[in-house]
PDB file of C-alpha atoms in Angstrom:
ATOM      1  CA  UNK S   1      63.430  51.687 121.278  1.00 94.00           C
ATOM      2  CA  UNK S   2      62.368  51.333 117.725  1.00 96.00           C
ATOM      3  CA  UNK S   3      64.260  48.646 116.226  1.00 97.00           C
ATOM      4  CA  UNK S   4      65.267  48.085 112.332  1.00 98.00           C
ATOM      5  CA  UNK S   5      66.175  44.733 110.788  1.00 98.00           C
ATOM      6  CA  UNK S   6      67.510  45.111 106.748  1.00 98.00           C
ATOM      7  CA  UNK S   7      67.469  41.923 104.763  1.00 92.00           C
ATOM      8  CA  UNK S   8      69.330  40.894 103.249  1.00 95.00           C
ATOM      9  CA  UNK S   9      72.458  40.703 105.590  1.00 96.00           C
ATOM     10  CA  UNK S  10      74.386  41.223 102.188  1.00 96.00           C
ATOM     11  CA  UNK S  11      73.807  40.617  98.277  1.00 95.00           C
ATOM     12  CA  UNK S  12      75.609  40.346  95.447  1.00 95.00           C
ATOM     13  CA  UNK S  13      74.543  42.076  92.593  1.00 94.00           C
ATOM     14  CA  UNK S  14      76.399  41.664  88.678  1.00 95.00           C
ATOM     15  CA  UNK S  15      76.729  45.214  87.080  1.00 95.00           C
ATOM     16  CA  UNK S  16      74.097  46.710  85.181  1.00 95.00           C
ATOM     17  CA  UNK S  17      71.617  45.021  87.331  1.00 96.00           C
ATOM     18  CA  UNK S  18      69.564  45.484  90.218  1.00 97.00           C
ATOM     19  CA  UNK S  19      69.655  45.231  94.163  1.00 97.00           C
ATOM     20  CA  UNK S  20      66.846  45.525  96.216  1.00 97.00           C
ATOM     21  CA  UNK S  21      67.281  45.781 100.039  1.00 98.00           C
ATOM     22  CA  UNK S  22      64.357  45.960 102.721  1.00 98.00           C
ATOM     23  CA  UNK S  23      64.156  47.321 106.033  1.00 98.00           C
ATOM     24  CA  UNK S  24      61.432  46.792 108.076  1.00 98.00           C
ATOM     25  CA  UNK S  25      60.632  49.035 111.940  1.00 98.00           C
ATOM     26  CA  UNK S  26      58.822  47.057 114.531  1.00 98.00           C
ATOM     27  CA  UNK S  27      56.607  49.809 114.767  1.00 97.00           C
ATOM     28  CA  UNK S  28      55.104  52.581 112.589  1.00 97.00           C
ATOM     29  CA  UNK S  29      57.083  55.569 111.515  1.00 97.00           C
ATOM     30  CA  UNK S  30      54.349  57.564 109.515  1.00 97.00           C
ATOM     31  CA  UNK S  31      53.161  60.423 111.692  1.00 94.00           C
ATOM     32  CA  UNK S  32      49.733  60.785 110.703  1.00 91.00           C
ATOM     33  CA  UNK S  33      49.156  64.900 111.283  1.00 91.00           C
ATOM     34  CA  UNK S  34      51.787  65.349 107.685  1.00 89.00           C
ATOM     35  CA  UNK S  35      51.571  61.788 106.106  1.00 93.00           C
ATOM     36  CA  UNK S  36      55.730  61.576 106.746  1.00 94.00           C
ATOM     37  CA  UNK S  37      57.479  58.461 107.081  1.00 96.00           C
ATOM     38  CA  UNK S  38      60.555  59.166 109.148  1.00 96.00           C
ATOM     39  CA  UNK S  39      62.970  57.337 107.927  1.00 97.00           C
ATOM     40  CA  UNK S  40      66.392  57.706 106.092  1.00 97.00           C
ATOM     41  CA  UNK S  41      68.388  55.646 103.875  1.00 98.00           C
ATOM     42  CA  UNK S  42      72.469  56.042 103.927  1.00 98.00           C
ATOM     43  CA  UNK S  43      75.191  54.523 101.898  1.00 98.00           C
ATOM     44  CA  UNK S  44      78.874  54.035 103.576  1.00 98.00           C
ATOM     45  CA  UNK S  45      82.042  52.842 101.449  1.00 97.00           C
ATOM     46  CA  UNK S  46      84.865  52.058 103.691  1.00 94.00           C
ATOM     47  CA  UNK S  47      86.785  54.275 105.306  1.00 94.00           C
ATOM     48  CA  UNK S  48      84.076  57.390 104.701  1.00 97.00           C
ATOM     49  CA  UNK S  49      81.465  58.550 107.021  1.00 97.00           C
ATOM     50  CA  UNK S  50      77.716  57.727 106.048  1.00 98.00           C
ATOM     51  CA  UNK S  51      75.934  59.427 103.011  1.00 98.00           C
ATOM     52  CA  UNK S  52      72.662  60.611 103.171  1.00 97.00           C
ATOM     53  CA  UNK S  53      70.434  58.947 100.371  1.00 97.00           C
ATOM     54  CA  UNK S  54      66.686  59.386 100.908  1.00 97.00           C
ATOM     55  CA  UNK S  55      64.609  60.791 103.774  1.00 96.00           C
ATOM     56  CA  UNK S  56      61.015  60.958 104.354  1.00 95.00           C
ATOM     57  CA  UNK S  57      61.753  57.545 103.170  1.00 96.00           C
ATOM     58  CA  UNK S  58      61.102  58.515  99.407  1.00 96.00           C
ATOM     59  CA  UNK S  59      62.936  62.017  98.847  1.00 95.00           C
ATOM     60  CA  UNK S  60      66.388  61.239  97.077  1.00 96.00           C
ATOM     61  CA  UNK S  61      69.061  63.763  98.853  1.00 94.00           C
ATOM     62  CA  UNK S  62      70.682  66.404  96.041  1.00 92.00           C
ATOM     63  CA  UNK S  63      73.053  64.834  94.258  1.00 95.00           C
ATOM     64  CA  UNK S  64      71.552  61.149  94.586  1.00 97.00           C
ATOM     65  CA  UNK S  65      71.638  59.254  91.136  1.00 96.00           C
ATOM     66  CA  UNK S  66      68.311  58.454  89.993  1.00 95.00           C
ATOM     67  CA  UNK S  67      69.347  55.190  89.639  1.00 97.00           C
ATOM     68  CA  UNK S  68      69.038  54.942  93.356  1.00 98.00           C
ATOM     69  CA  UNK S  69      65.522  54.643  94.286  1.00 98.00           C
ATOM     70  CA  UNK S  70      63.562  54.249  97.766  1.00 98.00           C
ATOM     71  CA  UNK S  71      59.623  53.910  98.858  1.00 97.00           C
ATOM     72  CA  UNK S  72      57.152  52.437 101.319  1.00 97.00           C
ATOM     73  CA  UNK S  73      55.225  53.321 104.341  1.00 97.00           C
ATOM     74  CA  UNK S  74      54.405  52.681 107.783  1.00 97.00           C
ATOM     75  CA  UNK S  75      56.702  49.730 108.654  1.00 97.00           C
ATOM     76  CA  UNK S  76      58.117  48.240 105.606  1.00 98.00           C
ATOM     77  CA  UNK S  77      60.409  49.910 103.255  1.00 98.00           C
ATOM     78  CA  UNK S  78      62.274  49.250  99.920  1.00 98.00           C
ATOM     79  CA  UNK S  79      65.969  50.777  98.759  1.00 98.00           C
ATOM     80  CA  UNK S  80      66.657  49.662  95.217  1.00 98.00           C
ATOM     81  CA  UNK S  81      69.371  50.350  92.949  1.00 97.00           C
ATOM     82  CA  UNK S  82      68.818  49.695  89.423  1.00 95.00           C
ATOM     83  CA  UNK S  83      71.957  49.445  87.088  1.00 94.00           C
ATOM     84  CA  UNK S  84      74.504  49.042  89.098  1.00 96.00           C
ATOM     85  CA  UNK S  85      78.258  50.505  89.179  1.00 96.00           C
ATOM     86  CA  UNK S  86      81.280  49.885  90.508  1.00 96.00           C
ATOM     87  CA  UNK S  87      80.818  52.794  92.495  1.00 96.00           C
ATOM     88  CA  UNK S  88      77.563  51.581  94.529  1.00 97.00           C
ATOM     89  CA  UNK S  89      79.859  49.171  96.538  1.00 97.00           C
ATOM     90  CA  UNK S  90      78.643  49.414  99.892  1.00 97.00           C
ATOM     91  CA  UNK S  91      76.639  48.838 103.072  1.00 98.00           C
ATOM     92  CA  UNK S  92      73.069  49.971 103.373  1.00 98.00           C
ATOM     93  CA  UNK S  93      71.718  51.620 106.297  1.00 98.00           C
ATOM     94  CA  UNK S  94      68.023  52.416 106.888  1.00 98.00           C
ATOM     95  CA  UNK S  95      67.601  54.898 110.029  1.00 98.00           C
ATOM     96  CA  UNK S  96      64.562  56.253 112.027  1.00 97.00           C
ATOM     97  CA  UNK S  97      63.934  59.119 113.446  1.00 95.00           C
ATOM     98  CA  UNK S  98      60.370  58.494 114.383  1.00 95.00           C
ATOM     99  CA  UNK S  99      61.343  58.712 117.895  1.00 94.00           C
ATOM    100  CA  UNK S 100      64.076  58.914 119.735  1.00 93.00           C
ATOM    101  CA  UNK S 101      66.510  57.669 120.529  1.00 95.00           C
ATOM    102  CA  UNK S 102      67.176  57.701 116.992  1.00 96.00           C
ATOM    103  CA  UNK S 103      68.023  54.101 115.466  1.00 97.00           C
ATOM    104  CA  UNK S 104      69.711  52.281 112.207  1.00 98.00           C
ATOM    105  CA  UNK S 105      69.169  49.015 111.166  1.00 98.00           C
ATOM    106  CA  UNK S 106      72.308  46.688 111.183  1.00 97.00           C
ATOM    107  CA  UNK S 107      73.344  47.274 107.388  1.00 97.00           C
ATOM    108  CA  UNK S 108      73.393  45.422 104.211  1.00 98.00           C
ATOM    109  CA  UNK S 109      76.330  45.096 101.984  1.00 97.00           C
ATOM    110  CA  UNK S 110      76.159  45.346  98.251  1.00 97.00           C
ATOM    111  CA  UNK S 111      78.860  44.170  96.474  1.00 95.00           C
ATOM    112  CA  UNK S 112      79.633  43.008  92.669  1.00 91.00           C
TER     113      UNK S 112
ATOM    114  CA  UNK J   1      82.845  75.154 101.574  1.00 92.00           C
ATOM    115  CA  UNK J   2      80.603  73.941 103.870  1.00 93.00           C
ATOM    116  CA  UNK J   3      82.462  71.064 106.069  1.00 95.00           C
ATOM    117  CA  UNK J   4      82.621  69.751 109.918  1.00 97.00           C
ATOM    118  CA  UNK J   5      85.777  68.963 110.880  1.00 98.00           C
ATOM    119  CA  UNK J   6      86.369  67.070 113.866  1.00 98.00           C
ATOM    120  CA  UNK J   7      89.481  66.214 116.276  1.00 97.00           C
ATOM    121  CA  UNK J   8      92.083  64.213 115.450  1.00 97.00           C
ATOM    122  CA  UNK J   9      92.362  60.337 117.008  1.00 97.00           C
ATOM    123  CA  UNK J  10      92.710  60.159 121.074  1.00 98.00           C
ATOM    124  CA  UNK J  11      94.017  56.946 122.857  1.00 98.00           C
ATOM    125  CA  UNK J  12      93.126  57.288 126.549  1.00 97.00           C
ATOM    126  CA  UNK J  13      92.884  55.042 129.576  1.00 97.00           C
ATOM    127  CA  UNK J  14      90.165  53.503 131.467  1.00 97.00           C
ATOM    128  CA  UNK J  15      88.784  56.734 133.815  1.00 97.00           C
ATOM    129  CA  UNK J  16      90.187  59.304 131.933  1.00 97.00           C
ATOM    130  CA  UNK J  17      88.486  62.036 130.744  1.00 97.00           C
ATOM    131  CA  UNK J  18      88.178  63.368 127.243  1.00 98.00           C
ATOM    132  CA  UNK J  19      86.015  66.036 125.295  1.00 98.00           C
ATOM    133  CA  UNK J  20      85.774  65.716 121.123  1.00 98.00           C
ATOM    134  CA  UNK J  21      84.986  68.501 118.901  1.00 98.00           C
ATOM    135  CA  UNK J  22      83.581  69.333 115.702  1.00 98.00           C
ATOM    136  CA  UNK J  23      83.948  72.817 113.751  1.00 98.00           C
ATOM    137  CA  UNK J  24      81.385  73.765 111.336  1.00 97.00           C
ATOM    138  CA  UNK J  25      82.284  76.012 108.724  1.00 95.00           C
ATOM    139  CA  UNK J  26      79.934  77.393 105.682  1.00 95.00           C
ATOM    140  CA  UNK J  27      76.761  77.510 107.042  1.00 94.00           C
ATOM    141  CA  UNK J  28      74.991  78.928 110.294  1.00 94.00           C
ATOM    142  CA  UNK J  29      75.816  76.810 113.174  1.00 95.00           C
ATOM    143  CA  UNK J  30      73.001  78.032 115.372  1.00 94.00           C
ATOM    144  CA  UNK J  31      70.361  77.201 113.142  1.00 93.00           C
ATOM    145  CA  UNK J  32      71.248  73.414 112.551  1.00 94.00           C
ATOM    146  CA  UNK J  33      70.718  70.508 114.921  1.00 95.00           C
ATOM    147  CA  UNK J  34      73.843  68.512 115.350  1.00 97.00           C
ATOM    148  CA  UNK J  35      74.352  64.990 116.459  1.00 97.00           C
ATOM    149  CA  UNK J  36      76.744  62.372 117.505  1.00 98.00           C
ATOM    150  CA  UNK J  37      76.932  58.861 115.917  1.00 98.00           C
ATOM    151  CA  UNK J  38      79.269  56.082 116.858  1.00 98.00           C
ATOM    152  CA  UNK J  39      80.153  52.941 114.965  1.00 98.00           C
ATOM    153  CA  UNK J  40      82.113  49.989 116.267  1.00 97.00           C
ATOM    154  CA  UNK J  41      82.006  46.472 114.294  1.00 94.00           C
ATOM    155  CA  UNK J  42      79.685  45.232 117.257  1.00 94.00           C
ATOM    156  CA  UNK J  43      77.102  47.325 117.395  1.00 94.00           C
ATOM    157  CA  UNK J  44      77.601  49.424 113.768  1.00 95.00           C
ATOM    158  CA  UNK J  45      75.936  52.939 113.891  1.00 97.00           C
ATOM    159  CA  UNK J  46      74.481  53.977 116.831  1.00 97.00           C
ATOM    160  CA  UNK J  47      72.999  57.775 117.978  1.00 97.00           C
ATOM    161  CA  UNK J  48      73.824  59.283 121.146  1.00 97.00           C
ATOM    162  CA  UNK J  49      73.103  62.665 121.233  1.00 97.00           C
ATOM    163  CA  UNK J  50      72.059  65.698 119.673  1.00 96.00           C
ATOM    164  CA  UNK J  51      71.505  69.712 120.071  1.00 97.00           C
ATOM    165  CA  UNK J  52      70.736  72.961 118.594  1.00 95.00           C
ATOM    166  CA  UNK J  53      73.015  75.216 119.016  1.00 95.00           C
ATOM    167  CA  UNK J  54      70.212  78.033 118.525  1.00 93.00           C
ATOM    168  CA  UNK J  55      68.694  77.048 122.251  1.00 93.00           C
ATOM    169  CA  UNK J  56      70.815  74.500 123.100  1.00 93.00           C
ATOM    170  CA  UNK J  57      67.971  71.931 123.178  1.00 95.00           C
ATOM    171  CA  UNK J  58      69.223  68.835 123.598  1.00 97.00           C
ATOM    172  CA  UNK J  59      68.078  64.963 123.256  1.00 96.00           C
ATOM    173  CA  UNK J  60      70.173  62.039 124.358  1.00 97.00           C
ATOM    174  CA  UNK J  61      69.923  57.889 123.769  1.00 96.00           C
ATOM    175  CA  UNK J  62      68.807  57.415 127.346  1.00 95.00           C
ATOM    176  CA  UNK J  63      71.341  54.334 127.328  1.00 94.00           C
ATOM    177  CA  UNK J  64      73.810  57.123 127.001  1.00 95.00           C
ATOM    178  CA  UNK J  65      72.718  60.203 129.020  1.00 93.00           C
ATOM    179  CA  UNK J  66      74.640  60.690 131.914  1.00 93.00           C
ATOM    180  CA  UNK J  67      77.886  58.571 130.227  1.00 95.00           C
ATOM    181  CA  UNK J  68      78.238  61.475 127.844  1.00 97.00           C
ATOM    182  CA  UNK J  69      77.736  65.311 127.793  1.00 97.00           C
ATOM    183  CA  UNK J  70      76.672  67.354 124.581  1.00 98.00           C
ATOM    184  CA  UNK J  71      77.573  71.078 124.414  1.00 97.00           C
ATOM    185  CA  UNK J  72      78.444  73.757 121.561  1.00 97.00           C
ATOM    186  CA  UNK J  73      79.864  76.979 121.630  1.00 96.00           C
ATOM    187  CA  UNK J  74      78.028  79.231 119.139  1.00 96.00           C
ATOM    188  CA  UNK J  75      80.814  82.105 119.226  1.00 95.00           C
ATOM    189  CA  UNK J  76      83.417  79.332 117.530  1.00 97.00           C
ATOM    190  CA  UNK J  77      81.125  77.385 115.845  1.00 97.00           C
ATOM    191  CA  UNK J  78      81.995  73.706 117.645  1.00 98.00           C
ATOM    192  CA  UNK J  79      79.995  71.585 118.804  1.00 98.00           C
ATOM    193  CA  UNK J  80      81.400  68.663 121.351  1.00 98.00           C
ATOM    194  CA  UNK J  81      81.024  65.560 122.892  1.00 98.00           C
ATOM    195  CA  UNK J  82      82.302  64.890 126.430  1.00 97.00           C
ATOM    196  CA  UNK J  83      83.412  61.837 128.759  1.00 97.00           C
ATOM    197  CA  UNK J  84      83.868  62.152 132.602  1.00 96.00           C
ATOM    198  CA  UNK J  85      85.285  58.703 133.256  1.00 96.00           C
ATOM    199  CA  UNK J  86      86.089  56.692 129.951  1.00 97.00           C
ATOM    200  CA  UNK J  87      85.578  52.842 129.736  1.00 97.00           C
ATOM    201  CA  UNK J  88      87.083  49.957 127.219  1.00 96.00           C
ATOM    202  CA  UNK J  89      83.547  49.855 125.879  1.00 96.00           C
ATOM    203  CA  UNK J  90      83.630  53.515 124.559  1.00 97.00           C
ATOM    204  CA  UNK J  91      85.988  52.453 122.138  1.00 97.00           C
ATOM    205  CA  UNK J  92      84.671  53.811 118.276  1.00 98.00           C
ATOM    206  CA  UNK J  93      84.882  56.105 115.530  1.00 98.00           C
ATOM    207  CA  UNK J  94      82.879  58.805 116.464  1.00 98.00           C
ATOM    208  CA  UNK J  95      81.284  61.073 113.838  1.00 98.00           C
ATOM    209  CA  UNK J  96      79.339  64.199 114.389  1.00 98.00           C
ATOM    210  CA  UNK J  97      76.727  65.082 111.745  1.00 98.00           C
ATOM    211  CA  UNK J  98      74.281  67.654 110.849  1.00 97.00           C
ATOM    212  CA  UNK J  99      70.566  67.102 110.613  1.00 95.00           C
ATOM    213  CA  UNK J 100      69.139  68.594 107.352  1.00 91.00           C
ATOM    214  CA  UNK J 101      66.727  71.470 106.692  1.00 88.00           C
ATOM    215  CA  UNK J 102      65.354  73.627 104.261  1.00 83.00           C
ATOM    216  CA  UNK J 103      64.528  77.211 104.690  1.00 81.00           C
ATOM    217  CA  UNK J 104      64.219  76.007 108.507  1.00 79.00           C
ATOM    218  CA  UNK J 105      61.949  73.221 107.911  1.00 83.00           C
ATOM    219  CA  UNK J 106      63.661  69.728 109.331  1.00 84.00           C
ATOM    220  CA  UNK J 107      64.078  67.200 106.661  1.00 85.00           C
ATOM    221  CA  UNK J 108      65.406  64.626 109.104  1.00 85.00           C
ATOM    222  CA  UNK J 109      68.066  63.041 107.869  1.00 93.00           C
ATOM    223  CA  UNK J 110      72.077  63.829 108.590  1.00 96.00           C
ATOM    224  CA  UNK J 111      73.008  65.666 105.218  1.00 95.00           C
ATOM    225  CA  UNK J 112      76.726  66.614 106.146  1.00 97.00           C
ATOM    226  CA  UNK J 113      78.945  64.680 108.405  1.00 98.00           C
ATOM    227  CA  UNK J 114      82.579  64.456 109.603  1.00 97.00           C
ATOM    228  CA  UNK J 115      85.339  62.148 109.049  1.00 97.00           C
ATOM    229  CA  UNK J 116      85.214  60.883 112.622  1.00 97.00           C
ATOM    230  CA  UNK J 117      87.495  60.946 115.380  1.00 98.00           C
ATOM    231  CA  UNK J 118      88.814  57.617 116.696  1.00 98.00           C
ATOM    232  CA  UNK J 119      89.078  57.263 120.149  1.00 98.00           C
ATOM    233  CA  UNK J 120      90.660  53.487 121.869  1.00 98.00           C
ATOM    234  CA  UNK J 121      90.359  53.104 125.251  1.00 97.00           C
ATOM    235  CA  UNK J 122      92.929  50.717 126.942  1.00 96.00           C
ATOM    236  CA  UNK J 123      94.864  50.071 129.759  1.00 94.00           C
TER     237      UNK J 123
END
């Protein structure tokens, strides 16, 4: 299986600034015939399912802020929020689906 | 609207049996993988299954398959996840979720999801 670790475990951030969480695979997830990175970025608040963020690691999901930004390649990969709300609140997940099974890292929680 | 709406919360016993569902409404259900996804405070989010309703193609966590069965009936829209012989461990909320595409090209990621269905296992 391919396995995720985020760091940090969980941050916090004052508002108005930024937060910067990692995840990195322990192997590759950029299929080489279309250049896509296969991975996905969600945000959960408590008590709601998941929300889709980003996927193809860099393309923000309608809707997104573009205060919420994501990029890298290969194995390492970047999720940063820049002027942070109230609303942002949250854990953090980064998910492959390079491969299956499918996989999410453990989560990072953003708080104020 | 488009929405997936899934079963309400199930307490069962050790070696019981129990299927969950998930109605889709607002979109085509044959034309959209769907998955499952449990989370527990243990483990957080993990995959088990998913299938297209289209050709019922299906892919399963291998640490899963044969614990679970993944099915959907295109005439009503539901897709479901099924248990022969429940255990403590299956304890979670379970979500189903549908993996996004444009003008049939996958983008990958679960764009819509339920709001779970809790299911506790205990004697």
């Amino acid at each position: 299986d391919i396995v995720l670790t985020q760091s940090p475990d969980s941050l916090g951030v004052s508002l108005g600034e930024r937060a910067t969480i990692k995840c990195k695979s322990s192997q590759s997830l950029l299929y080489n015939a279309n250049t896509k990175n296969y991975l996905a970025w969600y945000q959960q608040k408590p008590g709601q399912p998941p929300k889709l963020l980003f996927y193809w690691a860099s393309t923000r999901e309608s809707g997104v802020p573009d205060r919420f930004s994501a990029s890298g390649s290969g194995t390492d990969f970047t999720l940063t929020i820049t002027n942070l709300q109230a609303e942002d609140v949250a854990v953090y997940y980064c998910k492959q689906y390079y491969d299956v099974p499918i996989t999410f890292g453990p989560g990072t929680t953003v708080d104020i | 609207e488009v929405q997936l709406v899934q079963s309400a919360a199930v307490l069962k016993k050790p070696g019981e049996s129990l299927k969950i569902s998930c109605t889709v409404s607002g979109y085509r259900f044959a034309n959209y993988w769907v998955g499952w996804v449990r989370q527990t405070p243990a483990k957080g989010l993990e995959w088990l299954a998913i299938i297209y309703p289209g050709d019922s193609d299906i892919k399963y966590h291998p640490s899963f398959q044969g614990r679970v069965t993944i099915s959907a009936d295109k005439s009503i829209s539901t897709a479901y996840l099924e248990w022969s012989s429940l255990e403590a461990s299956d304890t979670a909320m379970y979500y189903c979720a549908r993996r996004g595409a444009t003008n049939g090209v996958d983008r990958g990621g679960f764009d819509l999801w339920g709001p779970g269905t809790l299911v506790t296992v205990s004697s």
